[in-house]
Amino acid sequence: MRISTFEYFTSGVSTMNNQQASLSNLYAEISSGKSLQTAADNPLGAAQAVALTAQAANLAQYSTNQSSALTSLQQEDSTLTSVTNVMQSIQSLVVNAGNGTLNDTDRSALATQLQGYRSTLMTLANTTDANGNYIFAGFQGGSKPFNDNASGVGATYAGGPGQRQVQISDTRTINVADPGSAIFQSVSSNESSPVSSGSAANTGSGTIGPVSVTNSNDPANSSTYTITFGTTTTGTPPTTSTVSSYSVTALDPATGTTTTVTPPTPYTAGDNITLGSQTVAISGTPASGDTFTVAPANTGNVSDTDIFTTLDSLVNALKQPADSTSSLATLQNALTTAGTKISNTYNNVLTTQTAVGGREQEVTATQTAMQTTSTQTASNLSDLVSVNLPAAISQYEMTQTSLQAAQQAFAQIQKMSLFNYLSS
């Protein structure tokens, strides 16, 4: 078989071009550290690399979101811890204020101390983060959430109703801030006690105690009960006597109707009065016309669950002179009412803090799981696009040697001409 000189030249040049191109590609891989220079090098690998790169970018953003969410939750958790400490101090003060040996001056001093706790609580409710956003303002982070009412009693919430959220994974968005209205102007539905109170207009010495609940699921407990005192004549003439008595009415929140649930009944100080699945005792000597109420912790009226209103009312009660049995009874009733409301708010803060702690744990767990995913994604991407330097350098040296051999062979082939032999 004869091979023409043209074929020799063409084959040699083609071989050297291919080796030169291979050298160029290997050099580009070694210098860049990437085995995929263009999609044409490996179409399937390039598509996988694009998908992995996008996944890595998403994971990096989620990692940033997780760190931000955890910082926000930790600050809220820390602030709520401070709130619970203040609430505990307030509860101790309320107990102290019930000491019968205190005089008006002592109680006035306690009122001043309570005002200090109230100011601290307001400051905590208006806490800001490192960016100057109010952490309890809901969606309106730039607006101060709580402002004192012009009347001097209670506060108005000016923040948003919703919770700020951060997406920490493809499938999970987590709340990172609770609105202040749900903390300082609301109570926990599961951890709250009914509130008993005496009318400020009462003239007798009757005092109402805390409410005991025997069945928390009884629908009758949702009613607001009013206990009204009067007198009842007993016996048959000419032997009759007039005794103190009480009657009970219930206001149904669903229908707005008031019904009598207990007709006039002789009153015995200290005896339990049954109100649905609740009982309450009244002591002392109520005057005819005196009224007492027992209501659910949350009646739908913000002022009933606003801790600032509760504290302001208690400050006012402590500043009033208590120089008679009637005024002392009014003070005691105010302390009982405030004590229950403060306890309900305290439990609500604890419930919120527990939820915040749970979200912190969830973010931390997500961070741990996603770190593993991020590491694996980076490894897969590296395996796909990164060059194996030892192998690439070895291949480069081999290709370079082959090219040099091809060049030398081509030089020798150039000399293979019949004329060279004829001329000799």
XYZ file of C-alpha atoms in Angstrom:
424
model
C 0.000 0.000 0.000
C 1.467 3.323 -1.034
C 1.168 6.402 1.188
C 1.578 9.686 -0.566
C 3.711 12.504 0.690
C 0.566 14.637 1.073
C -0.935 12.088 3.420
C 2.258 12.032 5.457
C 2.186 15.784 5.819
C -1.552 15.962 6.506
C -1.441 13.238 9.130
C 1.527 14.777 10.883
C 0.080 18.257 10.959
C -3.258 16.936 12.231
C -1.573 14.986 14.993
C 0.444 17.978 16.117
C -2.623 20.265 16.005
C -4.613 17.872 18.161
C -1.795 17.569 20.659
C -1.326 21.333 20.682
C -5.061 21.804 21.337
C -4.910 19.210 24.101
C -1.953 21.013 25.644
C -3.846 24.284 25.487
C -6.880 22.788 27.230
C -4.752 21.143 29.912
C -2.901 24.406 30.514
C -6.196 26.261 30.898
C -7.426 23.652 33.384
C -4.207 23.765 35.417
C -4.068 27.562 35.520
C -7.782 28.021 36.399
C -8.167 24.950 38.574
C -11.390 24.083 36.739
C -11.954 21.079 34.561
C -15.029 22.605 32.903
C -14.008 25.577 30.787
C -17.071 25.650 28.547
C -20.363 23.786 28.395
C -19.055 22.038 25.281
C -16.413 20.279 27.357
C -19.107 18.324 29.229
C -22.716 19.370 28.545
C -24.210 17.113 31.241
C -21.573 18.103 33.773
C -22.084 21.780 32.961
C -25.816 21.475 33.576
C -25.172 19.740 36.886
C -22.656 22.410 37.834
C -25.189 25.175 37.160
C -27.759 23.407 39.362
C -25.240 22.856 42.156
C -24.036 26.460 41.970
C -27.612 27.722 42.300
C -28.201 25.380 45.223
C -25.016 26.574 46.922
C -26.122 30.215 46.511
C -29.533 29.424 48.049
C -27.912 27.612 50.955
C -25.604 30.570 51.568
C -28.589 32.928 51.670
C -30.476 30.611 54.011
C -27.412 30.532 56.265
C -27.466 34.337 56.402
C -31.211 34.286 57.138
C -30.714 31.728 59.897
C -28.050 33.836 61.590
C -30.299 36.900 61.373
C -33.309 34.992 62.720
C -31.307 33.525 65.587
C -29.955 36.953 66.554
C -33.483 38.407 66.608
C -34.889 35.524 68.630
C -32.028 35.647 71.124
C -32.592 39.359 71.683
C -36.327 38.825 72.203
C -35.604 35.948 74.574
C -33.188 38.108 76.567
C -35.665 41.000 76.698
C -38.481 38.733 77.862
C -36.211 37.426 80.619
C -35.815 41.017 81.810
C -39.597 41.464 81.604
C -40.219 38.396 83.774
C -37.728 39.696 86.344
C -39.600 43.011 86.529
C -42.942 41.183 86.758
C -41.655 39.095 89.660
C -40.618 42.268 91.475
C -44.080 43.729 90.863
C -45.750 40.592 92.245
C -43.646 40.821 95.396
C -44.617 44.476 95.787
C -48.339 43.625 95.487
C -47.985 41.024 98.242
C -46.147 43.544 100.406
C -48.826 46.174 99.788
C -51.405 43.863 101.360
C -49.607 43.992 104.699
C -52.101 45.364 107.213
C -49.422 47.123 109.239
C -48.600 49.594 106.446
C -49.841 53.168 106.667
C -50.670 55.644 103.899
C -47.072 56.880 103.739
C -45.759 53.339 103.320
C -48.244 52.612 100.569
C -47.400 55.882 98.816
C -43.740 54.824 98.809
C -44.737 51.487 97.289
C -46.714 53.364 94.628
C -43.594 55.344 93.718
C -41.597 52.109 93.501
C -44.313 50.580 91.336
C -44.135 53.561 88.981
C -40.425 52.832 88.564
C -41.163 49.227 87.626
C -43.810 50.455 85.225
C -41.299 52.774 83.510
C -38.807 49.916 83.221
C -41.479 47.730 81.677
C -42.338 50.456 79.153
C -38.662 50.767 78.203
C -38.414 47.010 77.662
C -41.596 47.031 75.578
C -39.960 49.648 73.322
C -36.619 47.808 72.956
C -34.788 48.254 69.640
C -32.337 45.984 67.840
C -28.911 46.836 66.414
C -30.558 48.365 63.332
C -32.812 50.646 65.365
C -35.977 48.607 64.698
C -38.404 48.055 67.575
C -38.494 44.329 68.265
C -42.093 44.334 69.569
C -43.572 46.524 66.804
C -44.735 43.716 64.530
C -44.485 44.635 60.836
C -43.938 48.303 61.675
C -40.421 47.954 63.050
C -39.690 51.629 62.543
C -42.592 52.797 64.730
C -42.415 53.027 68.515
C -44.914 50.368 69.622
C -46.086 51.740 72.992
C -47.029 55.257 74.030
C -48.626 56.412 77.284
C -52.247 57.462 77.029
C -53.007 61.140 77.503
C -55.352 60.213 80.367
C -52.407 58.927 82.363
C -53.848 55.426 82.551
C -52.638 52.651 80.273
C -50.784 52.700 76.974
C -51.660 52.570 73.284
C -50.073 50.049 70.942
C -48.969 51.701 67.683
C -47.129 48.750 66.152
C -48.355 46.243 63.591
C -50.473 43.212 64.442
C -48.417 40.616 62.569
C -45.166 38.794 63.210
C -42.031 39.428 61.187
C -40.882 36.263 59.452
C -37.664 34.959 57.912
C -37.350 32.029 55.515
C -34.688 29.694 56.882
C -35.053 26.825 54.391
C -36.915 25.840 51.255
C -39.895 24.691 53.285
C -39.730 26.675 56.558
C -40.481 30.276 57.394
C -40.131 31.189 61.070
C -41.484 34.039 63.204
C -38.653 36.179 64.552
C -40.579 38.840 66.491
C -43.825 38.828 68.457
C -46.052 41.910 68.408
C -46.067 43.771 71.712
C -49.850 43.738 71.865
C -49.744 39.938 72.216
C -47.299 40.200 75.124
C -48.195 43.304 77.144
C -51.873 43.688 76.259
C -53.027 40.085 76.104
C -53.153 36.996 78.293
C -52.635 33.294 77.739
C -55.883 31.425 77.185
C -54.566 28.316 78.971
C -52.622 29.887 81.808
C -54.978 32.658 82.961
C -57.299 32.870 85.949
C -60.696 34.595 86.062
C -60.534 38.088 87.514
C -62.527 39.044 90.610
C -63.096 42.673 91.541
C -65.141 44.924 93.752
C -66.821 48.121 92.619
C -64.986 51.304 93.548
C -68.373 52.698 94.612
C -68.892 50.068 97.330
C -69.480 51.506 100.803
C -69.297 48.343 102.902
C -66.309 46.379 104.161
C -66.794 43.387 101.858
C -63.706 41.985 100.160
C -63.631 39.413 97.379
C -60.979 36.724 97.093
C -59.384 34.989 94.079
C -61.500 32.659 91.948
C -61.176 28.870 92.052
C -62.027 26.906 88.892
C -63.208 23.294 89.098
C -63.816 22.718 85.371
C -61.950 24.993 82.979
C -63.901 23.614 79.985
C -67.308 24.667 81.271
C -68.838 27.139 78.739
C -70.545 28.903 81.651
C -67.140 30.204 82.732
C -67.110 32.548 79.748
C -69.885 34.661 81.278
C -69.285 37.738 83.394
C -70.944 37.314 86.790
C -72.161 40.193 88.933
C -72.825 39.622 92.622
C -75.172 42.267 94.053
C -75.856 42.654 97.762
C -79.135 43.668 99.326
C -81.368 42.672 102.200
C -83.967 39.961 102.478
C -86.774 39.656 105.036
C -87.152 36.180 106.431
C -89.640 34.568 108.759
C -93.370 34.950 109.184
C -94.968 38.003 110.819
C -94.852 38.969 113.524
C -91.533 37.088 113.801
C -89.442 38.427 110.924
C -85.846 39.533 110.445
C -83.933 41.380 107.789
C -80.652 39.745 106.704
C -77.969 40.594 104.229
C -78.356 38.688 100.984
C -76.843 38.489 97.534
C -78.057 37.642 94.065
C -76.032 36.671 90.987
C -76.566 37.589 87.342
C -74.604 36.351 84.330
C -73.857 38.263 81.145
C -73.515 35.877 78.195
C -70.848 37.262 75.826
C -72.276 35.383 72.849
C -75.826 36.760 73.088
C -75.295 39.865 75.230
C -78.187 38.847 77.454
C -78.186 39.000 81.250
C -79.910 36.308 83.277
C -80.341 35.723 86.989
C -78.534 32.549 88.000
C -78.858 32.891 91.794
C -81.921 34.520 93.366
C -81.564 36.497 96.629
C -79.713 34.200 99.019
C -78.726 34.856 102.647
C -75.106 35.901 102.906
C -72.604 34.258 105.211
C -69.162 35.822 105.265
C -66.474 33.538 103.870
C -68.835 31.050 102.242
C -68.125 30.074 98.634
C -70.446 31.451 95.971
C -70.835 29.185 92.941
C -70.579 30.738 89.483
C -70.766 28.054 86.814
C -67.759 25.829 87.486
C -66.134 28.554 89.549
C -66.300 29.503 93.201
C -65.377 32.706 94.976
C -65.631 33.801 98.597
C -66.563 37.242 99.883
C -65.616 38.288 103.397
C -66.512 41.234 105.568
C -69.799 43.084 105.624
C -70.916 44.352 102.211
C -73.423 47.185 102.260
C -76.738 47.009 100.466
C -76.095 47.938 96.831
C -72.443 46.853 96.833
C -71.446 44.825 93.780
C -68.645 42.437 92.910
C -67.789 40.857 89.562
C -66.053 37.743 88.312
C -65.049 37.900 84.644
C -62.922 35.817 82.265
C -59.303 36.919 82.015
C -59.895 38.087 78.449
C -63.211 39.821 77.890
C -62.155 41.351 74.579
C -61.535 44.738 76.179
C -57.859 45.721 75.810
C -57.883 47.752 79.029
C -58.706 44.571 80.967
C -55.523 42.849 79.776
C -53.203 45.842 79.346
C -50.471 45.517 81.979
C -49.843 49.277 81.908
C -53.490 50.006 82.710
C -53.328 47.473 85.548
C -50.224 49.081 87.033
C -51.546 52.630 86.676
C -54.805 51.655 88.392
C -52.871 49.987 91.190
C -50.648 53.056 91.654
C -53.769 55.199 91.999
C -55.268 52.780 94.518
C -52.114 52.781 96.652
C -52.068 56.580 96.735
C -55.610 56.821 98.098
C -55.976 57.313 101.876
C -57.150 54.130 103.596
C -58.484 55.409 106.898
C -61.757 53.511 107.193
C -63.017 49.959 106.899
C -64.648 50.857 103.595
C -61.492 52.388 102.071
C -59.377 49.500 103.356
C -61.784 47.049 101.704
C -61.597 49.023 98.449
C -57.784 48.848 98.578
C -57.823 45.120 99.297
C -60.174 44.495 96.378
C -57.898 46.558 94.104
C -54.901 44.486 95.229
C -56.744 41.227 94.579
C -57.796 42.335 91.097
C -54.349 43.657 90.206
C -52.660 40.557 91.601
C -54.687 38.275 89.340
C -54.158 40.435 86.251
C -50.416 40.734 86.889
C -50.156 36.970 87.362
C -52.036 36.415 84.096
C -49.677 38.751 82.220
C -46.675 37.080 83.824
C -47.882 33.665 82.651
C -48.481 35.077 79.180
C -44.906 36.382 79.021
C -43.607 32.967 80.088
C -45.726 31.277 77.413
C -44.361 33.636 74.771
C -40.795 33.121 75.955
C -41.248 29.359 75.785
C -42.398 29.669 72.172
C -39.401 31.894 71.378
C -37.055 29.344 72.907
C -38.617 26.625 70.775
C -38.047 28.688 67.644
C -34.421 29.274 68.661
C -33.907 25.528 68.935
C -35.525 24.997 65.537
C -33.249 27.550 63.870
C -30.184 26.003 65.508
C -31.202 22.521 64.367
C -31.814 23.818 60.842
C -28.385 25.453 60.836
C -26.735 22.161 61.772
C -28.606 20.173 59.133
C -28.039 22.773 56.425
C -24.325 23.005 57.189
C -24.039 19.319 56.334
C -25.971 19.890 53.117
C -23.815 22.889 52.218
C -20.622 20.905 52.770
C -21.881 18.046 50.599
C -23.014 20.438 47.859
C -19.631 22.167 47.824
C -17.898 18.778 47.646
C -20.084 17.620 44.758
C -19.497 20.859 42.870
C -15.769 20.639 43.475
C -15.668 17.056 42.238
C -17.538 18.104 39.140
C -15.681 21.246 38.080
C -12.353 21.236 39.913
C -9.328 19.784 38.172
C -7.190 16.998 39.627
C -3.889 18.863 39.500
C -1.506 15.881 39.812
C -3.335 13.996 37.079
C -3.675 17.087 34.890
C 0.016 17.998 35.216
C 1.036 14.409 34.453
C -1.228 14.390 31.399
C 0.214 17.742 30.341
C 3.762 16.393 30.539
C 2.833 13.273 28.578
C 1.054 15.277 25.897
C 3.971 17.674 25.655
C 6.381 14.748 25.209
C 4.131 13.255 22.550
C 4.005 16.579 20.739
C 7.773 16.862 20.778
C 8.081 13.313 19.423
C 5.560 14.101 16.685
C 7.469 17.227 15.750
C 10.735 15.287 15.502
C 9.072 12.559 13.464
C 7.579 15.173 11.153
C 11.015 16.706 10.665
C 12.391 13.327 9.649
C 9.496 12.669 7.275
C 10.225 15.956 5.550
C 13.624 14.521 4.508
C 12.111 11.391 2.985
C 12.198 12.445 -0.720
C 13.318 10.316 -3.722
C 15.208 13.296 -5.120
C 17.435 13.228 -2.099
C 18.576 9.755 -3.023
C 18.844 10.480 -6.806
C 20.979 13.514 -6.151
C 23.362 11.407 -4.158
